[in-house]
PDB file of C-alpha atoms (C1' of nucleotides) in Angstrom:
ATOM      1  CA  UNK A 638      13.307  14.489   7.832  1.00  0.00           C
ATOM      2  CA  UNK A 639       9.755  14.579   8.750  1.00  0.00           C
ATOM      3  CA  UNK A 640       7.299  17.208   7.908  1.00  0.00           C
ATOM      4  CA  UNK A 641       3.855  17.682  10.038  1.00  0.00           C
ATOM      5  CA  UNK A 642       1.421  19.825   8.992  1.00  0.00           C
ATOM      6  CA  UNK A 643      -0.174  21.744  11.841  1.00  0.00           C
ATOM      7  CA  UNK A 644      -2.902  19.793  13.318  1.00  0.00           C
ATOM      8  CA  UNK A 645      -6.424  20.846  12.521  1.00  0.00           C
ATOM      9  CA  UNK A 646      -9.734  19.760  14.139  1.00  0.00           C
ATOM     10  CA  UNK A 647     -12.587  18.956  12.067  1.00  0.00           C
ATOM     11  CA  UNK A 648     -15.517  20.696  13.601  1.00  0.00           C
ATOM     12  CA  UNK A 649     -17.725  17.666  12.644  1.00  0.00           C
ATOM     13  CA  UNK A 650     -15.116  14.879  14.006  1.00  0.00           C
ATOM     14  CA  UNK A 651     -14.706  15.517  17.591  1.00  0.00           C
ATOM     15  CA  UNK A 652     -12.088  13.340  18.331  1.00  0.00           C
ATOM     16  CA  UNK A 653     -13.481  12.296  21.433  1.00  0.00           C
ATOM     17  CA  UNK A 654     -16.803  11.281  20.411  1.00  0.00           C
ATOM     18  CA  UNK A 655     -16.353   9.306  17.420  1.00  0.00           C
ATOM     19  CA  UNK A 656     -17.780   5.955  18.104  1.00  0.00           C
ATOM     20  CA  UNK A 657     -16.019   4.471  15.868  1.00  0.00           C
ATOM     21  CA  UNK A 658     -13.067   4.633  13.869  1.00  0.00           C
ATOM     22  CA  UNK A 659     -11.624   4.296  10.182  1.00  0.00           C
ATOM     23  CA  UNK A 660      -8.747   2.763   9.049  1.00  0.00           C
ATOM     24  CA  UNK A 661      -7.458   2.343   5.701  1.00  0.00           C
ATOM     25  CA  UNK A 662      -4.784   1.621   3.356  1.00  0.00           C
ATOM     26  CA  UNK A 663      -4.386   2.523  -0.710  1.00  0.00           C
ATOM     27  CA  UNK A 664      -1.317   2.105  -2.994  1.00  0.00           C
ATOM     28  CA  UNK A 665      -1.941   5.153  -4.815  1.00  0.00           C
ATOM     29  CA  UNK A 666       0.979   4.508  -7.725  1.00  0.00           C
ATOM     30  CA  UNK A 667       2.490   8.323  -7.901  1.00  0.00           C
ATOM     31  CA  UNK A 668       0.308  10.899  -5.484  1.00  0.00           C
ATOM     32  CA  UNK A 669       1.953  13.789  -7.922  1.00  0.00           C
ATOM     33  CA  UNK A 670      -0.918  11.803 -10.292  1.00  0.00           C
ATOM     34  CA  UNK A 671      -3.018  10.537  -7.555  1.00  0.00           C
ATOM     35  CA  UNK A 672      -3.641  13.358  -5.468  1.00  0.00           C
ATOM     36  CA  UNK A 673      -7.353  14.415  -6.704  1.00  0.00           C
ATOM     37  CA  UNK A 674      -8.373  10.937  -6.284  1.00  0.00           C
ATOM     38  CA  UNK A 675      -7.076  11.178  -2.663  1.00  0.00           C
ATOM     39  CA  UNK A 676      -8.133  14.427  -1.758  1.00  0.00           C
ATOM     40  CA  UNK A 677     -12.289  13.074  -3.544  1.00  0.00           C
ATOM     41  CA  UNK A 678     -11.837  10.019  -1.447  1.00  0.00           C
ATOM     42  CA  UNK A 679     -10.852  11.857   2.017  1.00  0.00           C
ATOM     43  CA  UNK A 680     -13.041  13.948   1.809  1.00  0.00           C
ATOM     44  CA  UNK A 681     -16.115  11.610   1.315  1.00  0.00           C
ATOM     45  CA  UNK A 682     -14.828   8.965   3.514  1.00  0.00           C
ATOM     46  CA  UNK A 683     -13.455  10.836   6.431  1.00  0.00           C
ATOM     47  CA  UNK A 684     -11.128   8.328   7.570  1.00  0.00           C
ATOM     48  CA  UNK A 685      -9.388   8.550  10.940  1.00  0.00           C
ATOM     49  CA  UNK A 686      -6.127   6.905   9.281  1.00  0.00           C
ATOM     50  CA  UNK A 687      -5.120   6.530   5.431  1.00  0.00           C
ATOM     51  CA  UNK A 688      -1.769   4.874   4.512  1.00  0.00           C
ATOM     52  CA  UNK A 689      -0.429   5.423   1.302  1.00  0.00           C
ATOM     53  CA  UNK A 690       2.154   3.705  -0.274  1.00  0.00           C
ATOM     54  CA  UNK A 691       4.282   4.308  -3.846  1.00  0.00           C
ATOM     55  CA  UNK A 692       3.740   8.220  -3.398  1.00  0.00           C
ATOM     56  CA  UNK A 693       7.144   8.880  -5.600  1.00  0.00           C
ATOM     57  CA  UNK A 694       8.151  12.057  -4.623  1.00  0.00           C
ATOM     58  CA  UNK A 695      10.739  13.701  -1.979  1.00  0.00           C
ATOM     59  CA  UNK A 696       9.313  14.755   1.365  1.00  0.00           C
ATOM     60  CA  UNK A 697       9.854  18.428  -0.628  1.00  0.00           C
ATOM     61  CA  UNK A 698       6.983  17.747  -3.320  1.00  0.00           C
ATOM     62  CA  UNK A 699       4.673  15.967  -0.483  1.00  0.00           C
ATOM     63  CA  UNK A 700       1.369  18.076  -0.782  1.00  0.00           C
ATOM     64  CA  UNK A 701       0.805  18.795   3.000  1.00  0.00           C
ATOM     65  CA  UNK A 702      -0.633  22.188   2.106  1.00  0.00           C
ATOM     66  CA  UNK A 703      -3.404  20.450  -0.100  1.00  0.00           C
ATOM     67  CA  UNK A 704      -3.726  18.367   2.574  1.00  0.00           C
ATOM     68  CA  UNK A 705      -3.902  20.241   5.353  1.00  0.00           C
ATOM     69  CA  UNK A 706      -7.099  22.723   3.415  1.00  0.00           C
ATOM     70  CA  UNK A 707      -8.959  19.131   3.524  1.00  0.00           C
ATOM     71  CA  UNK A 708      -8.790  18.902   7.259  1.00  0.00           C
ATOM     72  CA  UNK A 709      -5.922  16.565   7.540  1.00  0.00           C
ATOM     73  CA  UNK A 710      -2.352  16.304   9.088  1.00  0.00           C
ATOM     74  CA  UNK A 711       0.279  14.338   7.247  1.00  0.00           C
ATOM     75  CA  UNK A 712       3.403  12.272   7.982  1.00  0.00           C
ATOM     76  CA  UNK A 713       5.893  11.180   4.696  1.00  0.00           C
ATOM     77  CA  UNK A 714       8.522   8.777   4.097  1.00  0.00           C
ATOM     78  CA  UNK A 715       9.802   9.858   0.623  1.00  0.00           C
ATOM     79  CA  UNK A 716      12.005   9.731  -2.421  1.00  0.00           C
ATOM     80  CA  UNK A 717      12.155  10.630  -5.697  1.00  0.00           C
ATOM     81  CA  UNK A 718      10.674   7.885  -8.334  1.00  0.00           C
ATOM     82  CA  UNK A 719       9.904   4.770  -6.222  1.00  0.00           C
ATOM     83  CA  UNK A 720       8.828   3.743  -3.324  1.00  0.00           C
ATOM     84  CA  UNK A 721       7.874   6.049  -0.567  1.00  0.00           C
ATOM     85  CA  UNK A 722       5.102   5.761   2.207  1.00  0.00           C
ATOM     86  CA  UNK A 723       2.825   8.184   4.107  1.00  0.00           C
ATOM     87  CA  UNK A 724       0.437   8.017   7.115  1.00  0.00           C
ATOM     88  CA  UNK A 725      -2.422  10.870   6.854  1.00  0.00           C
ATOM     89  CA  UNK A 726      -5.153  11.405   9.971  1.00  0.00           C
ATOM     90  CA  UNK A 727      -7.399  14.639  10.634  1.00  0.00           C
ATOM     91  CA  UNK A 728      -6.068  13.713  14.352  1.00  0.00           C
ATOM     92  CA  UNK A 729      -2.525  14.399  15.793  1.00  0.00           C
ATOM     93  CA  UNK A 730       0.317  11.975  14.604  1.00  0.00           C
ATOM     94  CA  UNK A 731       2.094  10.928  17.518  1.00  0.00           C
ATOM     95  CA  UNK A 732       5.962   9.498  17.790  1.00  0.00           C
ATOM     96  CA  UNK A 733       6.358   9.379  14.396  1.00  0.00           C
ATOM     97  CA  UNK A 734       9.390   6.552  13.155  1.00  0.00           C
ATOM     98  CA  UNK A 735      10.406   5.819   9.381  1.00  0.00           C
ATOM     99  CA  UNK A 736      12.023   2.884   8.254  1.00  0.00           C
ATOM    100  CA  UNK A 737      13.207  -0.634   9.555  1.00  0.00           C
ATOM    101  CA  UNK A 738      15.772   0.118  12.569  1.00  0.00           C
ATOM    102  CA  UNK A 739      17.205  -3.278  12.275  1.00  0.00           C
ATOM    103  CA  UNK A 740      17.851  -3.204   8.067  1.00  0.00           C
ATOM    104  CA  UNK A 741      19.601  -1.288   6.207  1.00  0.00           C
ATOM    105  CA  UNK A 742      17.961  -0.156   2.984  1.00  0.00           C
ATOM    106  CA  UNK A 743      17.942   3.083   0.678  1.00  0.00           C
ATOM    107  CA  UNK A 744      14.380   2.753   0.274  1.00  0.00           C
ATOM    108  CA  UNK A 745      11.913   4.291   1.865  1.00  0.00           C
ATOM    109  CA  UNK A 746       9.061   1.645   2.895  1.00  0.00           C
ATOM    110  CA  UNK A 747       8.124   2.307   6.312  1.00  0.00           C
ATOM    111  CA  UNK A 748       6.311   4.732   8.261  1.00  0.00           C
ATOM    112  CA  UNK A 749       4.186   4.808  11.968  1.00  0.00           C
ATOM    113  CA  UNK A 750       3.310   6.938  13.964  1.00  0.00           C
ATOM    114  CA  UNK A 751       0.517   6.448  17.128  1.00  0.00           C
ATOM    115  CA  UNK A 752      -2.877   7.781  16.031  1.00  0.00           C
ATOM    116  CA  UNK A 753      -5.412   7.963  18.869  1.00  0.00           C
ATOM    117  CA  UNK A 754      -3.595   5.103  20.861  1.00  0.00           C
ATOM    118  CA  UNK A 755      -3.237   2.691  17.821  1.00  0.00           C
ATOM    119  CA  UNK A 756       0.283   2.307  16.774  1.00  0.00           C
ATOM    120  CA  UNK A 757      -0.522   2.537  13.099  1.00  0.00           C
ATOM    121  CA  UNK A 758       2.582   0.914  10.934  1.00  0.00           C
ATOM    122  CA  UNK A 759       2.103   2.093   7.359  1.00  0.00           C
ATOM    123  CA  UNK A 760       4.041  -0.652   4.978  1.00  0.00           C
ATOM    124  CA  UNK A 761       5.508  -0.857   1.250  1.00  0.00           C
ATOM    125  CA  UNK A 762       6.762  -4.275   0.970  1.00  0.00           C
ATOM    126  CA  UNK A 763       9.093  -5.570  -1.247  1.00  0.00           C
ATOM    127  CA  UNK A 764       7.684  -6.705  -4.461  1.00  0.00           C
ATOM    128  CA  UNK A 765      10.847  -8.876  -5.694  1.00  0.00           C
ATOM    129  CA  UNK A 766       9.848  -8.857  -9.487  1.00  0.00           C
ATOM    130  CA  UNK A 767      10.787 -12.637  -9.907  1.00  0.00           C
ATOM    131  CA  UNK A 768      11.751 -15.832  -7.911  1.00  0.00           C
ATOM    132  CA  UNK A 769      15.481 -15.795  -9.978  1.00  0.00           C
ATOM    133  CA  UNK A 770      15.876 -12.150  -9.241  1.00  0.00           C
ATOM    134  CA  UNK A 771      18.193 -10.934  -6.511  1.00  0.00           C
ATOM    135  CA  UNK A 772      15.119  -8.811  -5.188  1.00  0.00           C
ATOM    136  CA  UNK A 773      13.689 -11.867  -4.108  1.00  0.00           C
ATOM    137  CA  UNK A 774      15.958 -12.631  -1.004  1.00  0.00           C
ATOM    138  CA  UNK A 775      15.751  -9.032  -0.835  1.00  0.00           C
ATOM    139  CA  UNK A 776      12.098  -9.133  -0.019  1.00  0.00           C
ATOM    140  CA  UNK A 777      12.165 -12.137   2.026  1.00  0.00           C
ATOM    141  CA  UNK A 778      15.430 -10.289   3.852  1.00  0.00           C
ATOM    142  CA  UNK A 779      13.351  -7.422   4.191  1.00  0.00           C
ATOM    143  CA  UNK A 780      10.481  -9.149   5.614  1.00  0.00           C
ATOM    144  CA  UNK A 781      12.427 -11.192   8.305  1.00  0.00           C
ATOM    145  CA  UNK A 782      13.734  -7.359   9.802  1.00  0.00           C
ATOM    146  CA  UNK A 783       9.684  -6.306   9.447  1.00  0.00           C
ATOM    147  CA  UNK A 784       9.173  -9.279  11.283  1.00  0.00           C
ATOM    148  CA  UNK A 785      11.713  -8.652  13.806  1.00  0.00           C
ATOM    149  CA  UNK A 786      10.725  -4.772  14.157  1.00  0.00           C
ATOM    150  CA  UNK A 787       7.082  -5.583  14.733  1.00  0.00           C
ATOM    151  CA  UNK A 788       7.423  -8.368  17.023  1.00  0.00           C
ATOM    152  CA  UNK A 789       9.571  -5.171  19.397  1.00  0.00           C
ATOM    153  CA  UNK A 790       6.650  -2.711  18.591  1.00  0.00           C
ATOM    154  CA  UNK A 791       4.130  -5.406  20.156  1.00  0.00           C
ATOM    155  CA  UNK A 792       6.031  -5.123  23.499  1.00  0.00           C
ATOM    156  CA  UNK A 793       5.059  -1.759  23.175  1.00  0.00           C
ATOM    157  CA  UNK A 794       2.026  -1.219  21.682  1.00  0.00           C
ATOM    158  CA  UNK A 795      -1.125  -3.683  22.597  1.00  0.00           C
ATOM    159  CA  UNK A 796      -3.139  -1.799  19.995  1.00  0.00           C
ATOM    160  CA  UNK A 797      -1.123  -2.260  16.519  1.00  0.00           C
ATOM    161  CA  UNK A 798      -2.617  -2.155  13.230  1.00  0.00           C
ATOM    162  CA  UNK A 799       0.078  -3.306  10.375  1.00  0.00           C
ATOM    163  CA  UNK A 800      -1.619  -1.897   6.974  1.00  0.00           C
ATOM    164  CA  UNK A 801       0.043  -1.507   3.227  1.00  0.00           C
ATOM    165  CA  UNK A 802       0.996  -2.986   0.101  1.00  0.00           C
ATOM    166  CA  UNK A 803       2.416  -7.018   1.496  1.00  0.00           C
ATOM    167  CA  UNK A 804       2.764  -7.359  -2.282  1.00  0.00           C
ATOM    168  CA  UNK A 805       1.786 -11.338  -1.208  1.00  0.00           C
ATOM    169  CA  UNK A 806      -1.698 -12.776  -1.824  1.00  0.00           C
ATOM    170  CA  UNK A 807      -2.212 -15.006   1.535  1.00  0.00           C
ATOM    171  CA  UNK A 808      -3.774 -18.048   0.158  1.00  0.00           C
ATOM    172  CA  UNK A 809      -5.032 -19.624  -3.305  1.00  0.00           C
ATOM    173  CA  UNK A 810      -8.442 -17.611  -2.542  1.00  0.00           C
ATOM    174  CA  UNK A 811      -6.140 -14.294  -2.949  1.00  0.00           C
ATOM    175  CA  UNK A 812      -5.356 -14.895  -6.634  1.00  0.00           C
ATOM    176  CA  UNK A 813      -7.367 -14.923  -9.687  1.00  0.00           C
ATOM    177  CA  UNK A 814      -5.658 -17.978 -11.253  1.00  0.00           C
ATOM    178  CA  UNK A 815      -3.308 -19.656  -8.779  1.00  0.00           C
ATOM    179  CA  UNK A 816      -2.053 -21.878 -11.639  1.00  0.00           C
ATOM    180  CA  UNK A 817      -0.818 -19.266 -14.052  1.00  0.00           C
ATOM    181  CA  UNK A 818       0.591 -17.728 -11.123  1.00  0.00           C
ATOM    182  CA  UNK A 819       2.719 -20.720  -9.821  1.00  0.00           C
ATOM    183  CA  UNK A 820       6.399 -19.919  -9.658  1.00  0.00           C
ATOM    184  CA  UNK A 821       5.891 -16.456  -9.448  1.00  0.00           C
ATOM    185  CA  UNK A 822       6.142 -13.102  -6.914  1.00  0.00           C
ATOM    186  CA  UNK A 823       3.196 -12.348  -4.939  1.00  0.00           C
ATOM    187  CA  UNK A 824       2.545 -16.599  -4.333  1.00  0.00           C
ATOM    188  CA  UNK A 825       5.680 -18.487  -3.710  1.00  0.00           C
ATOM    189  CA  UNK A 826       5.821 -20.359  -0.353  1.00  0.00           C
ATOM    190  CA  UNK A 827       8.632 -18.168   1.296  1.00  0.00           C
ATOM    191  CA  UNK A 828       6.517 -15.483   0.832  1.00  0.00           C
ATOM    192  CA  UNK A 829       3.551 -16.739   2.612  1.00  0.00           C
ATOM    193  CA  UNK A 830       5.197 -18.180   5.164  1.00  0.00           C
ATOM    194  CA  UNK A 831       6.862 -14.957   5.756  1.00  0.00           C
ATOM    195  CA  UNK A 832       2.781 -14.044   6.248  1.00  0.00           C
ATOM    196  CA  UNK A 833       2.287 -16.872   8.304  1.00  0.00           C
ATOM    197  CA  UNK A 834       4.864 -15.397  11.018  1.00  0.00           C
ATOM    198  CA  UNK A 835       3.323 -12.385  11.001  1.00  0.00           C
ATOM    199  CA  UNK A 836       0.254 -13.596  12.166  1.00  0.00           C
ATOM    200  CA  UNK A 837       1.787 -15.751  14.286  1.00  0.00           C
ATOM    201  CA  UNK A 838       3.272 -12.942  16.623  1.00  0.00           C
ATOM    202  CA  UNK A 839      -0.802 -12.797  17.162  1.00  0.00           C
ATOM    203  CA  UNK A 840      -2.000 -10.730  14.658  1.00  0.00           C
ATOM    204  CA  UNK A 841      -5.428 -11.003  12.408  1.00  0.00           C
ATOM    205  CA  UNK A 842      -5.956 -10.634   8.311  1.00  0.00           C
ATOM    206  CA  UNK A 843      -8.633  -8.277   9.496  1.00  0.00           C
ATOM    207  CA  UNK A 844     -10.460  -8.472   6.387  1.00  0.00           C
ATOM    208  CA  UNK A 845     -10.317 -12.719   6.834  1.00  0.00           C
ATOM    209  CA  UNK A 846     -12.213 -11.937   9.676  1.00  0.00           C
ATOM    210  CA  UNK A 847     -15.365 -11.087   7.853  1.00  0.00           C
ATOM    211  CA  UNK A 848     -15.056 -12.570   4.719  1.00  0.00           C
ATOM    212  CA  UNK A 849     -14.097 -15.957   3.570  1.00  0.00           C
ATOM    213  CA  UNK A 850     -15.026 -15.875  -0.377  1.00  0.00           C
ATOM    214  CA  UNK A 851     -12.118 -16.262  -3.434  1.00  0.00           C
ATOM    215  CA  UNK A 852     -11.905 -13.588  -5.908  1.00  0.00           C
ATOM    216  CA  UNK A 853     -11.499 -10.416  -3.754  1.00  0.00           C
ATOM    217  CA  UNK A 854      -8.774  -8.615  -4.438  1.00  0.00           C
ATOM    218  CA  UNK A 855      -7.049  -4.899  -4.012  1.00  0.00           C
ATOM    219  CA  UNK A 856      -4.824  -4.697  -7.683  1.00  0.00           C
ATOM    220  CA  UNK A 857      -5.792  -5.520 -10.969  1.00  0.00           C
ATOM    221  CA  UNK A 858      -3.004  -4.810 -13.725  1.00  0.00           C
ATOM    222  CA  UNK A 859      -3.191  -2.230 -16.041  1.00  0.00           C
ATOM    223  CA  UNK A 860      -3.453  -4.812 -18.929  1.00  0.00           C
ATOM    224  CA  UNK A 861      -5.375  -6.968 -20.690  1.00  0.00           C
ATOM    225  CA  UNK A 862      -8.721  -5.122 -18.957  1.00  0.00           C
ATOM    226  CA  UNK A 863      -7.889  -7.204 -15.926  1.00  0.00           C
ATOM    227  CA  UNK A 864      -9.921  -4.896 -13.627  1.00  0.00           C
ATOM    228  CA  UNK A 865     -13.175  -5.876 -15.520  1.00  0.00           C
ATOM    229  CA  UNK A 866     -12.298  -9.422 -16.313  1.00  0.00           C
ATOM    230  CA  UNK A 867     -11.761  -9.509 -12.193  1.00  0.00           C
ATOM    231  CA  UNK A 868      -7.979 -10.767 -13.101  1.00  0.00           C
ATOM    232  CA  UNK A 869      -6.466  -9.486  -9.746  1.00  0.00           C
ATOM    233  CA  UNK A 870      -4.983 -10.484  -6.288  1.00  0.00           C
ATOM    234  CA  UNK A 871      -5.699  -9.525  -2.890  1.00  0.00           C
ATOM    235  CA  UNK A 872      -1.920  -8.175  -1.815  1.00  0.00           C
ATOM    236  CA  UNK A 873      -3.098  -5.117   0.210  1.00  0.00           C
ATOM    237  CA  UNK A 874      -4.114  -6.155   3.952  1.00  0.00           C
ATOM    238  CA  UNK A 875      -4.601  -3.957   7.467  1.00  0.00           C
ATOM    239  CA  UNK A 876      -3.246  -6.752  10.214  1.00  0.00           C
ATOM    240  CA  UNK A 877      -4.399  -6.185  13.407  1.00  0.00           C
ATOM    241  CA  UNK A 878      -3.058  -7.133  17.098  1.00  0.00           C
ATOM    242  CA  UNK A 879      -5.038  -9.426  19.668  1.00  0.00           C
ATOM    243  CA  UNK A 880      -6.101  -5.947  21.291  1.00  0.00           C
ATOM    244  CA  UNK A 881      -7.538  -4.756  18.252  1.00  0.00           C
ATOM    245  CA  UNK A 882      -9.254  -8.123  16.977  1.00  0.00           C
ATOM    246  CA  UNK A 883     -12.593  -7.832  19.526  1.00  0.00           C
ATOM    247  CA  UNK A 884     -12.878  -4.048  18.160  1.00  0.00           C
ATOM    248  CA  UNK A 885     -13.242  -4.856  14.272  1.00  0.00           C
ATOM    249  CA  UNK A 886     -16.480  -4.303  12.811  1.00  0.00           C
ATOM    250  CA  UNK A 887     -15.877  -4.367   9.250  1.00  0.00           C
ATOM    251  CA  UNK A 888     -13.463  -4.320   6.311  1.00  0.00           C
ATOM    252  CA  UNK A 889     -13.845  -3.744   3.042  1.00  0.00           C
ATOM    253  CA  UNK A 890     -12.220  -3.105  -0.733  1.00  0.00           C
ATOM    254  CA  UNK A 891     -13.457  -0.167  -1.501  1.00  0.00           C
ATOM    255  CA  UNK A 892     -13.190  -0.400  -6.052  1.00  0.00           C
ATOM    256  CA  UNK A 893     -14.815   3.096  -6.374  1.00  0.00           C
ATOM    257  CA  UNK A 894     -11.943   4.476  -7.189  1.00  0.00           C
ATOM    258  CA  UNK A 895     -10.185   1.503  -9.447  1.00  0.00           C
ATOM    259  CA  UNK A 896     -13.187   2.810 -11.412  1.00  0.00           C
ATOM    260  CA  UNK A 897     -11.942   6.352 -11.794  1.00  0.00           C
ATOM    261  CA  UNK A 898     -10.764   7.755 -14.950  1.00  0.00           C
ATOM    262  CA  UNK A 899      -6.879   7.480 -14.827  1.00  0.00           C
ATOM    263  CA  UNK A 900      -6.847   5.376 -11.542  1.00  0.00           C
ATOM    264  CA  UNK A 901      -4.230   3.377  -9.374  1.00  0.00           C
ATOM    265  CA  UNK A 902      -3.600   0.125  -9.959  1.00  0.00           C
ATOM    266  CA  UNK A 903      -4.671  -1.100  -5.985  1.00  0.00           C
ATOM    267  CA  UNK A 904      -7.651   0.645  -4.508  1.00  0.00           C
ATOM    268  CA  UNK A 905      -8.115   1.128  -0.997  1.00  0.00           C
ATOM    269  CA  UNK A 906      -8.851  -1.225   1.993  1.00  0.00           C
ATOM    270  CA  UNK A 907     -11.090  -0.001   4.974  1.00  0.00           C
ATOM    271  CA  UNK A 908     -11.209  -0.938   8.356  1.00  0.00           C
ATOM    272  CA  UNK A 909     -14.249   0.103  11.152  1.00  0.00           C
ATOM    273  CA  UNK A 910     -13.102  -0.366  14.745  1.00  0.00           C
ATOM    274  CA  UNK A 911     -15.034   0.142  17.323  1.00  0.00           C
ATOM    275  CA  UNK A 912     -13.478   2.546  18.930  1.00  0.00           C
ATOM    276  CA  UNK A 913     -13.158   1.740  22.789  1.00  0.00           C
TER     277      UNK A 913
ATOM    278  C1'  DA B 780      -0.670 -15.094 -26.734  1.00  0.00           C
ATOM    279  C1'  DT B 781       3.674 -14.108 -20.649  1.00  0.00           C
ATOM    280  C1'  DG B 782       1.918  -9.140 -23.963  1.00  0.00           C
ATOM    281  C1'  DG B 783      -1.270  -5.869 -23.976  1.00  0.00           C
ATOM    282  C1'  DC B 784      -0.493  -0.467 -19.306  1.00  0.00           C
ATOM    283  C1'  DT B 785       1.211   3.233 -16.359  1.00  0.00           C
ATOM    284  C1'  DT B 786       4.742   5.969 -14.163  1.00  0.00           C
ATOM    285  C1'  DA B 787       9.182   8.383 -13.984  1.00  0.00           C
ATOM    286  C1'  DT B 788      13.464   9.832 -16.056  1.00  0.00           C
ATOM    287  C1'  DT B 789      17.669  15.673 -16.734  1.00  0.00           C
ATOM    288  C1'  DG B 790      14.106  10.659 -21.365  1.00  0.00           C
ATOM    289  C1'  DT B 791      13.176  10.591 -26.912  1.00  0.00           C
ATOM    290  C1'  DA B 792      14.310   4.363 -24.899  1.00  0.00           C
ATOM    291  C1'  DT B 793      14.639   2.155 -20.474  1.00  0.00           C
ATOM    292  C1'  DA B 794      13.377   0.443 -15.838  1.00  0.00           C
ATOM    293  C1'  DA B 795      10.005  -1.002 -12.657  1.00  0.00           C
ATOM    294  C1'  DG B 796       5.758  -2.363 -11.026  1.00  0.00           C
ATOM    295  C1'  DA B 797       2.742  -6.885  -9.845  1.00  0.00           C
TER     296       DA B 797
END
DNA sequence: ATGGCTTATTGTATAAGA
């Protein structure tokens, strides 16, 4: 069941006037830990869509309240432990839909709703912990129905932005060392060719778009000081349809908060639109 | 050197993440 908290303007974001917008995405690895970090980043950011993904908690321990006193209206996909996704905007959340129609799956990974005429699909891919595990053809399984899902929102939607956790680092460029990493999660082929079909139903890596460098990357494990070392992989990406592609201005990791005491493992990934 | 950490669980060790 989905919750809304009532929709509140922010007296200095009128909705119509913003010239631009802000869309971003941040696996926030438990928001019943998370939340200050979220609530500090919302409220010096401002963005006009945040996705979050791994909240782990029911839809009954989702803090809209906390939310809500920041200016914010919230949408969650949740259960207890894992998983569990959530689309947050200080403007109204429109034809809200959670999960994959097409798959059937306990676990809650999907969430969109429209946001000033974007279609905004908020995503917590499958991570599929190792090649021999049976959550590998889960994850590719899972990705063919996201595939299948999106390609019917497109019909729908012109505007679609795709943002979350892929839990797939695109190209060598996306890794910190491809080699060590060969054979594993995150890098196989199947993986990025499931990638490769998403883009091919026309949509952009909008970050690709303005930067071409190796060694950029959303999550950095917990161990072996991998965050300073810069041992990480770029597995958290906003997509964006045809319609959207002329209207990107920038996008950036934002590692502010991967610097924060007690932080996330991912930090967040922020996309300007222009917003016509 | 394949771990090292972090989170959640009706826990006190295990599972999962990436």
């Amino acid at each position: 069941m989905v919750m809304r908290a009532p929709f509140k303007r922010q007296r200095n974001q009128p909705t119509l006037w913003r010239i631009s917008l802000k869309l971003a995405t941040w696996n926030v690895n438990s928001l019943t830990v998370r939340l200050p970090h979220v609530l500090d980043w919302l409220t010096a950011n401002q963005p006009d869509v945040l996705c979050l993904q791994e909240t782990k908690q029911e839809d009954s321990k989702f803090p809209y309240a906390a939310l809500q006193e920041a200016g914010f209206n919230a949408v969650h996909n949740g259960q207890k432990t894992y998983n569990g996704v959530a689309i947050i905007s200080p403007h109204p959340l429109q034809d809200v839909h959670l999960d994959l129609p097409n798959f059937v799956d306990a676990q809650k990974r999907i969430i969109a709703a429209t946001v000033l005429g974007v279609r905004v699909i908020c995503a917590y891919v499958v991570n599929g912990q190792a090649l021999d595990s049976e959550k590998y053809p889960y994850k590719l399984q899972w990705l063919e129905a996201l595939h299948a899902w999106v390609t019917d929102e497109l019909t729908q939607h012109e505007k679609l932005a795709l943002l979350g956790d892929y839990n797939i680092a695109p190209d060598d460029r996306d890794c910190h060392d491809p080699v060590a990493w060969e054979g594993q999660v995150l890098v196989s082929p199947a993986e990025r060719a499931a990638f490769e079909r998403l883009l091919a139903l026309g949509l952009h890596d909008s970050y690709r778009l303005f930067h071409e460098e190796a060694g950029q990357f959303s999550w950095w494990d917990y161990r072996m000081a991998a965050f300073r070392r810069n041992m990480g992989m770029r597995i958290d990406h906003i997509l964006v349809s045809e319609a959207l592609k002329p209207l990107c201005l920038d996008c950036v990791i934002d590692k502010a908060p991967r610097k924060l005491e007690r932080p996330s493992d991912h930090t967040p990934v922020v996309l300007t639109l222009a917003n016509a």
